[in-house]
PDB file of C-alpha atoms in Angstrom:
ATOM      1  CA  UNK X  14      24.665 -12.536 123.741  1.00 61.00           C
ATOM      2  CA  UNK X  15      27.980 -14.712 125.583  1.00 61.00           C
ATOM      3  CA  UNK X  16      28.435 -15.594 121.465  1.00 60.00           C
ATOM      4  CA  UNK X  17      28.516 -11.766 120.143  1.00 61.00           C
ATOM      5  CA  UNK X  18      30.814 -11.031 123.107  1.00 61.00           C
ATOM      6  CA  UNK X  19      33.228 -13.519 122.141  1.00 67.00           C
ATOM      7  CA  UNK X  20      33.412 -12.681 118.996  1.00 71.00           C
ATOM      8  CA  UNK X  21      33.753  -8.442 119.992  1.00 64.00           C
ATOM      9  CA  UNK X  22      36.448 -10.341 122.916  1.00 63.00           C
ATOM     10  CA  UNK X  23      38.527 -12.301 119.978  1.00 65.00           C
ATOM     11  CA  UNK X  24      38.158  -9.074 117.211  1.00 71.00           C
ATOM     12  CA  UNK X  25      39.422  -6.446 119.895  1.00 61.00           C
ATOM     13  CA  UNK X  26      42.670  -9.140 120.899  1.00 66.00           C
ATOM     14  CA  UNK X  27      43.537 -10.091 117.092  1.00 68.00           C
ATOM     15  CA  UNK X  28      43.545  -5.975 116.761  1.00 68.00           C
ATOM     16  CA  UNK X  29      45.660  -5.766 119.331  1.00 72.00           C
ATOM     17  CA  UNK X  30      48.148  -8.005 118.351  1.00 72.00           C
ATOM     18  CA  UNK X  31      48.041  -6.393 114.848  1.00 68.00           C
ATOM     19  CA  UNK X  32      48.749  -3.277 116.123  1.00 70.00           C
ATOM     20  CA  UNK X  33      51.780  -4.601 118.488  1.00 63.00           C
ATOM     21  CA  UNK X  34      53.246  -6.188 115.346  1.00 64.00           C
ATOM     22  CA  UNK X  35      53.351  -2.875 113.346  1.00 60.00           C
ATOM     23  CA  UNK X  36      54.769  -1.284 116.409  1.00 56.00           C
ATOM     24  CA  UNK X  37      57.643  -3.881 116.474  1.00 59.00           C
ATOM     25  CA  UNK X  38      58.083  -3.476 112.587  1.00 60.00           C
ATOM     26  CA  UNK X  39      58.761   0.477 112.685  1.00 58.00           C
ATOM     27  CA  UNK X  40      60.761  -0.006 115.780  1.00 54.00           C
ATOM     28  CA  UNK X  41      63.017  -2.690 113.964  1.00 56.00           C
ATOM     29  CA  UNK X  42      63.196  -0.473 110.561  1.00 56.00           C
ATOM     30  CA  UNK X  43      63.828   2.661 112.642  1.00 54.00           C
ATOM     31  CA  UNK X  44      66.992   1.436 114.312  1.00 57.00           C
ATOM     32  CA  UNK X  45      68.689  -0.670 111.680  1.00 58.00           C
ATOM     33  CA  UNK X  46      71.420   0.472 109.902  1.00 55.00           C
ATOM     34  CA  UNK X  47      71.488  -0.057 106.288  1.00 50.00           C
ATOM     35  CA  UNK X  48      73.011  -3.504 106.477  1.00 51.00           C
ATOM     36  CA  UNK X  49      70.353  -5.076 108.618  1.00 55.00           C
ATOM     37  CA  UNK X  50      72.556  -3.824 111.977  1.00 55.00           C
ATOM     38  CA  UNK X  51      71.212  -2.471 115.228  1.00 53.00           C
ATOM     39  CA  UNK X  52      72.111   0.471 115.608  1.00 50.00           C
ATOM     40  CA  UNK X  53      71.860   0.036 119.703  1.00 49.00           C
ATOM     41  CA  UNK X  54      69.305   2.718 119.851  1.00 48.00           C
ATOM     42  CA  UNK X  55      68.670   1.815 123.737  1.00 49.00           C
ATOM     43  CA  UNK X  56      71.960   2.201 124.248  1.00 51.00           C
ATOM     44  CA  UNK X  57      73.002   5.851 126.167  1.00 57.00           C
ATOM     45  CA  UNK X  58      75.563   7.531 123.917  1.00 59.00           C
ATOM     46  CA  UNK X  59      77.637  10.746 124.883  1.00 68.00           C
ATOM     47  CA  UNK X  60      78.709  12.201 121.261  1.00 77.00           C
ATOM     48  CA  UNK X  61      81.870  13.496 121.071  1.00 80.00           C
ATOM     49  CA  UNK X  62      83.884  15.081 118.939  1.00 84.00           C
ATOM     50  CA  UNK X  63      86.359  12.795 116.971  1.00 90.00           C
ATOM     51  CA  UNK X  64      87.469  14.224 113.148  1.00 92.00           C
ATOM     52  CA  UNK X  65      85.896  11.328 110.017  1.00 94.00           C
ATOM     53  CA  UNK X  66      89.268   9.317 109.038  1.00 95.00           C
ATOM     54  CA  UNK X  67      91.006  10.475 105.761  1.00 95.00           C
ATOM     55  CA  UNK X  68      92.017   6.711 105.115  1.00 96.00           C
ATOM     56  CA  UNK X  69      91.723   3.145 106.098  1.00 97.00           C
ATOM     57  CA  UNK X  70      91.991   2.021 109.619  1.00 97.00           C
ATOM     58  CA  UNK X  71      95.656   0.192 109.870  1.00 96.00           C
ATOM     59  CA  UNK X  72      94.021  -3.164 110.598  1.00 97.00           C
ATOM     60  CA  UNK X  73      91.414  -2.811 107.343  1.00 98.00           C
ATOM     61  CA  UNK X  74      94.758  -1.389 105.205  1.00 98.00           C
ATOM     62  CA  UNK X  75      97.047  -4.766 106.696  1.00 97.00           C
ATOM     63  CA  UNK X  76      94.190  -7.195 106.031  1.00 98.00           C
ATOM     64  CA  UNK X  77      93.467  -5.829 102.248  1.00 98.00           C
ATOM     65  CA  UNK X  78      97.303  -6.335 101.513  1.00 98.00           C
ATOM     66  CA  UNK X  79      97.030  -9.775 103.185  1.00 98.00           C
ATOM     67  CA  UNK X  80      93.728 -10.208 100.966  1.00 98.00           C
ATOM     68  CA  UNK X  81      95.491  -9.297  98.143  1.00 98.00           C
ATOM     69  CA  UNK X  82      98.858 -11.851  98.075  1.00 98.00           C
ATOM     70  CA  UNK X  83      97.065 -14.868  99.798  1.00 98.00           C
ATOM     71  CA  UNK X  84      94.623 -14.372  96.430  1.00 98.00           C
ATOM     72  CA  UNK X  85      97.305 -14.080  94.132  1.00 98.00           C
ATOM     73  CA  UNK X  86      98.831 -17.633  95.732  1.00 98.00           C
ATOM     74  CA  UNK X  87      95.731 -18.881  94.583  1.00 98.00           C
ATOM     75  CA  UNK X  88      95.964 -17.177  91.335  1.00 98.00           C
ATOM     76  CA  UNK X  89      93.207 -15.064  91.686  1.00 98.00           C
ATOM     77  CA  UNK X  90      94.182 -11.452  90.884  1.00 98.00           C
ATOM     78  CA  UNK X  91      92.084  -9.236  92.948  1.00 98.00           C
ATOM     79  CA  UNK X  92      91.430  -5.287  92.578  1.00 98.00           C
ATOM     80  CA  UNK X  93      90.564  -2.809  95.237  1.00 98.00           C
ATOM     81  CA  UNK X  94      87.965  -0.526  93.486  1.00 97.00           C
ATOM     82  CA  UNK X  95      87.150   1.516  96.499  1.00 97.00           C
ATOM     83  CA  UNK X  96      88.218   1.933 100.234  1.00 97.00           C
ATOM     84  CA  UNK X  97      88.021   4.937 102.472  1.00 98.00           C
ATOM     85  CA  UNK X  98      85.286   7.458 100.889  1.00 97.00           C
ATOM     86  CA  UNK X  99      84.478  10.911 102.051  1.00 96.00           C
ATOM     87  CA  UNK X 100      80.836  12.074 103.492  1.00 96.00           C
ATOM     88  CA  UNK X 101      80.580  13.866  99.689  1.00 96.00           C
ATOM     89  CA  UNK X 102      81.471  10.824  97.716  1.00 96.00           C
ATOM     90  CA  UNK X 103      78.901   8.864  99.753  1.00 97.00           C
ATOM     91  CA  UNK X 104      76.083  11.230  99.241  1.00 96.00           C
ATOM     92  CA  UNK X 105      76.805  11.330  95.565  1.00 95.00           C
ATOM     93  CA  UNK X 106      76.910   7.615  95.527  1.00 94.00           C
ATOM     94  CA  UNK X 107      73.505   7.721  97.068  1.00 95.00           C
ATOM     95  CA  UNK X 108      71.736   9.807  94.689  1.00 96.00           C
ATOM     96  CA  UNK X 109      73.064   7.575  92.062  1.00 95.00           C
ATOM     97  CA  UNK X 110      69.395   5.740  90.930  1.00 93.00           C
ATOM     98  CA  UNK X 111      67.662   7.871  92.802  1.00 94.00           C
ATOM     99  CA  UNK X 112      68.056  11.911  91.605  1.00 92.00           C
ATOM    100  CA  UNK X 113      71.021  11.367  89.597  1.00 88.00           C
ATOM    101  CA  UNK X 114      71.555   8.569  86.414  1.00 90.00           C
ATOM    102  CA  UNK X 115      71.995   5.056  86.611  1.00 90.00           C
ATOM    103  CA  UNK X 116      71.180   2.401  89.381  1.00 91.00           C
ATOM    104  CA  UNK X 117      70.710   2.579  92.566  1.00 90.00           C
ATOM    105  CA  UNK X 118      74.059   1.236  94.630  1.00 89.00           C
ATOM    106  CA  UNK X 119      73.788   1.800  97.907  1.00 91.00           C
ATOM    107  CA  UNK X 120      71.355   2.336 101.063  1.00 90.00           C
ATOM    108  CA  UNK X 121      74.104   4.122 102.680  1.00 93.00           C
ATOM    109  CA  UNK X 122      73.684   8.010 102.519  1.00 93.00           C
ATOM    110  CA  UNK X 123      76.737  10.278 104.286  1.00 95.00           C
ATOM    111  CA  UNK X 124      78.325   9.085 107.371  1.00 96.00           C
ATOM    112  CA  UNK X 125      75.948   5.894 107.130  1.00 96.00           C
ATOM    113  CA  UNK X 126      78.678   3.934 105.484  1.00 97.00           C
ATOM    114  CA  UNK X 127      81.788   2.178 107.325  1.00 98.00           C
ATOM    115  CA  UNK X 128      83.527   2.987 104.112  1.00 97.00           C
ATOM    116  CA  UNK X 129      83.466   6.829 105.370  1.00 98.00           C
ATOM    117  CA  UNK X 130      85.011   5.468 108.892  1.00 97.00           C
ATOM    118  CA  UNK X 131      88.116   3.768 106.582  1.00 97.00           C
ATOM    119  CA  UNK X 132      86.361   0.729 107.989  1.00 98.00           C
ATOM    120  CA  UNK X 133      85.461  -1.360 104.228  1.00 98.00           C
ATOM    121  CA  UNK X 134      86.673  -2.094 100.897  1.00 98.00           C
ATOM    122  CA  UNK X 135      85.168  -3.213  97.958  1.00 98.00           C
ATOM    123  CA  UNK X 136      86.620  -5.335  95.180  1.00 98.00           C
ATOM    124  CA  UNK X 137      86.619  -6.779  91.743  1.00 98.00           C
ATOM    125  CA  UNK X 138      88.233  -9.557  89.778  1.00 98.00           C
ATOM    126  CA  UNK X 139      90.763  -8.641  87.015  1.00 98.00           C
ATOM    127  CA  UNK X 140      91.243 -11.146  83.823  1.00 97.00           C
ATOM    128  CA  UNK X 141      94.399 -11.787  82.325  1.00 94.00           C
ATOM    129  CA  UNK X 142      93.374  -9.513  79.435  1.00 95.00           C
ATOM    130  CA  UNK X 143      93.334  -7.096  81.938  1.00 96.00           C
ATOM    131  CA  UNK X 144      89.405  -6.316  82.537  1.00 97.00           C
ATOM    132  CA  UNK X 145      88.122  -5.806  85.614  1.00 98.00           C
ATOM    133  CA  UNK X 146      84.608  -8.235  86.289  1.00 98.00           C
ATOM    134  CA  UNK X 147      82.205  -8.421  89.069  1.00 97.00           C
ATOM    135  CA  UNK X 148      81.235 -12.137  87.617  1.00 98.00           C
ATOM    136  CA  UNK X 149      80.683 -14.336  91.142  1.00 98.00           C
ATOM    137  CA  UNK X 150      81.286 -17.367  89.446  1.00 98.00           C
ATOM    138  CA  UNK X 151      83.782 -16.952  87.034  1.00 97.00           C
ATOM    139  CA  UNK X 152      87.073 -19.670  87.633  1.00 98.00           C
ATOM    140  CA  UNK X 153      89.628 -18.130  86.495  1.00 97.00           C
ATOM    141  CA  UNK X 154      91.910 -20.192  88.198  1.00 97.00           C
ATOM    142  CA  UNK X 155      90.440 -23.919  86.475  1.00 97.00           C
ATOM    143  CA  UNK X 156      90.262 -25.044  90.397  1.00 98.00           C
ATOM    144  CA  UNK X 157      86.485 -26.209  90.017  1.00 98.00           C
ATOM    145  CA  UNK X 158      85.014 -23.246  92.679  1.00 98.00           C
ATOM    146  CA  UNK X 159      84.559 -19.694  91.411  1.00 98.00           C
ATOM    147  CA  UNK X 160      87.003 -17.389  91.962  1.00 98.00           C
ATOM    148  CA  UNK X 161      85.071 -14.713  93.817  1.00 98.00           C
ATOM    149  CA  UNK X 162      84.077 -17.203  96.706  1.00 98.00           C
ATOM    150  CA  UNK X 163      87.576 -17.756  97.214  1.00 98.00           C
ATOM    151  CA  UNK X 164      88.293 -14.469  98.086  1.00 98.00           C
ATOM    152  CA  UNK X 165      85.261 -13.676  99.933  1.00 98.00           C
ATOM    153  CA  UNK X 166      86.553 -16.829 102.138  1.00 98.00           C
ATOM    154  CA  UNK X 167      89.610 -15.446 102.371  1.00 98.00           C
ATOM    155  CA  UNK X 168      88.433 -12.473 103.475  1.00 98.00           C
ATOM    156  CA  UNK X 169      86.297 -13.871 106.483  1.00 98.00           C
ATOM    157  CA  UNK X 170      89.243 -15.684 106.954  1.00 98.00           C
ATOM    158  CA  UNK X 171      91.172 -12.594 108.174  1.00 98.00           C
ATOM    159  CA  UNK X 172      88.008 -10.555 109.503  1.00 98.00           C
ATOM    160  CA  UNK X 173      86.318  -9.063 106.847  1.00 98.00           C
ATOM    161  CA  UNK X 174      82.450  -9.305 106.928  1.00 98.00           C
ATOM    162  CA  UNK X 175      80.725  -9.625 103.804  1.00 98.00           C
ATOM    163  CA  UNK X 176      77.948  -7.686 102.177  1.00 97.00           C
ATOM    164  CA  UNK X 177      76.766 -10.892 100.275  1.00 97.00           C
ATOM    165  CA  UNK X 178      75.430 -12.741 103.309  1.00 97.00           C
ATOM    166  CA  UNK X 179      73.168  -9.212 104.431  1.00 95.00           C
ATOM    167  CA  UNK X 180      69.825  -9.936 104.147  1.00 92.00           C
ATOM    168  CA  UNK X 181      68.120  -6.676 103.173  1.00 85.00           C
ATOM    169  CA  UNK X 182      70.665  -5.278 101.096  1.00 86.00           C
ATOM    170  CA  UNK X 183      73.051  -7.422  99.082  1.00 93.00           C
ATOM    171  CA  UNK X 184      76.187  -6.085  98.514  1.00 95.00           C
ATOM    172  CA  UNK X 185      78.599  -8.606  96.858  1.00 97.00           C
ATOM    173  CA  UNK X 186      81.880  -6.696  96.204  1.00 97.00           C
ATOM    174  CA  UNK X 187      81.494  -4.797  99.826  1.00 97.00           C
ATOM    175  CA  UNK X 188      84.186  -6.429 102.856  1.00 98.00           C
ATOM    176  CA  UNK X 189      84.505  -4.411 105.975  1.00 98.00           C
ATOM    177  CA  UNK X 190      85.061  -4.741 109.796  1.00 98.00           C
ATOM    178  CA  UNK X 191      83.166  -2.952 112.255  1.00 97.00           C
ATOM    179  CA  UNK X 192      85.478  -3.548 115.244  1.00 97.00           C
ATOM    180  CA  UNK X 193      82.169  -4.161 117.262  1.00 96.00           C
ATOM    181  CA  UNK X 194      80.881  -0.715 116.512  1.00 97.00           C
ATOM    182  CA  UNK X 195      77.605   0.094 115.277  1.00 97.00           C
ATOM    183  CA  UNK X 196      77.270   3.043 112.991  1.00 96.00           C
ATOM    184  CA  UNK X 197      74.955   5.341 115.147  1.00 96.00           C
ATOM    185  CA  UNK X 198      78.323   4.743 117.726  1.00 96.00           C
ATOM    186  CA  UNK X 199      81.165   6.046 114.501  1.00 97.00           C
ATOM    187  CA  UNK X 200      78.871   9.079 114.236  1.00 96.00           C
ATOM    188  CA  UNK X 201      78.757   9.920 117.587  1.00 95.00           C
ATOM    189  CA  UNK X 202      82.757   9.789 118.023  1.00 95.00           C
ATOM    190  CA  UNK X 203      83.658   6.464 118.927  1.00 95.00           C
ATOM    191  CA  UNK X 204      86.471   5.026 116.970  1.00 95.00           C
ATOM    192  CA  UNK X 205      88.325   2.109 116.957  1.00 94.00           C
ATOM    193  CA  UNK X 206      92.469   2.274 117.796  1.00 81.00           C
ATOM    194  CA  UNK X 207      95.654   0.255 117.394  1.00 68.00           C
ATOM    195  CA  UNK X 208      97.333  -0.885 120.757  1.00 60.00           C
ATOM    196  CA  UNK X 209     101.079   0.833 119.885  1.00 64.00           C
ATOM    197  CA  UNK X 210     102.524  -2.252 121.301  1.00 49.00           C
ATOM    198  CA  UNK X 211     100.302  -5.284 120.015  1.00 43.00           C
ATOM    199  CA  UNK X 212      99.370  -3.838 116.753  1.00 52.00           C
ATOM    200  CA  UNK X 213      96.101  -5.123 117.870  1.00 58.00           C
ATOM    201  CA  UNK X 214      92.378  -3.048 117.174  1.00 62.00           C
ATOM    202  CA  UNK X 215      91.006  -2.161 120.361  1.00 59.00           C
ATOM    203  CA  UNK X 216      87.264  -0.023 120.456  1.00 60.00           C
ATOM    204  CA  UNK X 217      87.689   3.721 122.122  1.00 54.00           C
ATOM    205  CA  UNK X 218      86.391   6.381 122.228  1.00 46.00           C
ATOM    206  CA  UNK X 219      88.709   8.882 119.789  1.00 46.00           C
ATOM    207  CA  UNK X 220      88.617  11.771 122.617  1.00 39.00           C
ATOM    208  CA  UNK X 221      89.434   9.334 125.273  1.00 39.00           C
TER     209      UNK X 221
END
């Protein structure tokens, strides 16, 4: 009889633990963002009202230039193939491998993307024959490291987070910087601003 019970004992605390686990799964998929970020769901939130950017943030704009000429030192000739995107651009880029043609390129449906915030850029590699490649290890420059690592180290280098070290989603040619803000915080108004007389990023809310 003690036997059976222990057995019924260990079955009902193995189910329990199961069932804990699941719980902690769906929580964790729930409130990521589609990077792998929390979106602070615990976190109390007043939305406000702040109009979705029309172009980069002046910080992402300074640090692409800077991107740009500190990989052309190196001989590395960079290209910019997308920066701020609109809510529409983002949903079409969403259906892409999903209802629409071709594969699928991003997690990110409208207003789930820091490109829509003017927050990331993506980039390519151009040859000297002029074509543009996503190839990661290409060395263009005959310096023995490929040429896309060098600007991806560049890039952290001046702020930029890369989509190459996420963990759910790869996303090699996507850079961007989140200025501490989670996306669940962009869509409900905050934004991050430029101190007038450091030229420095600071987080605020847009209505503040």
């Amino acid at each position: 009889m003690q036997k059976h019970l222990r057995i019924l004992a260990n079955i009902v605390a193995f189910l329990i633990l199961l069932l804990g686990t699941g719980a902690l799964l769906l929580w964790f998929i729930a409130n990521t963002d589609s990077s792998g970020n929390s979106v602070g769901v615990f976190q109390p939130i007043e939305k406000k009202d702040a109009p979705m950017p029309t172009e980069l943030h002046p910080e992402v704009e300074k640090a692409k230039n800077e991107l740009l000429n500190r990989a052309k030192e190196k001989g590395i000739s960079v290209v910019i193939t997308d920066g701020h995107r609109s809510i529409e651009r983002q949903n079409e880029l969403y259906e892409q491998g999903r209802s629409g043609k071709g594969s699928v390129v991003t997690n990110a449906d409208g207003g789930e993307s820091y490109h829509n915030y003017g927050l990331a850029i993506d980039f390519a590699l151009k040859t000297n024959r002029g074509d543009v490649v996503w190839d990661t290890t290409r060395d263009g420059n005959g310096n023995g490291k490929a040429d896309w690592m060098e600007v991806v180290s560049i890039a952290k280098d001046l702020g930029f987070e890369w989509g190459g070290d996420w963990s759910s989603f790869k996303d090699y040619p996507h850079l961007q910087m989140d200025f501490g803000l989670s996306i669940r915080e962009l869509q409900y108004g905050k934004r991050p601003k430029v101190e007038k007389d450091t030229n420095k990023a600071t987080t605020e809310s847009e209505s503040s």
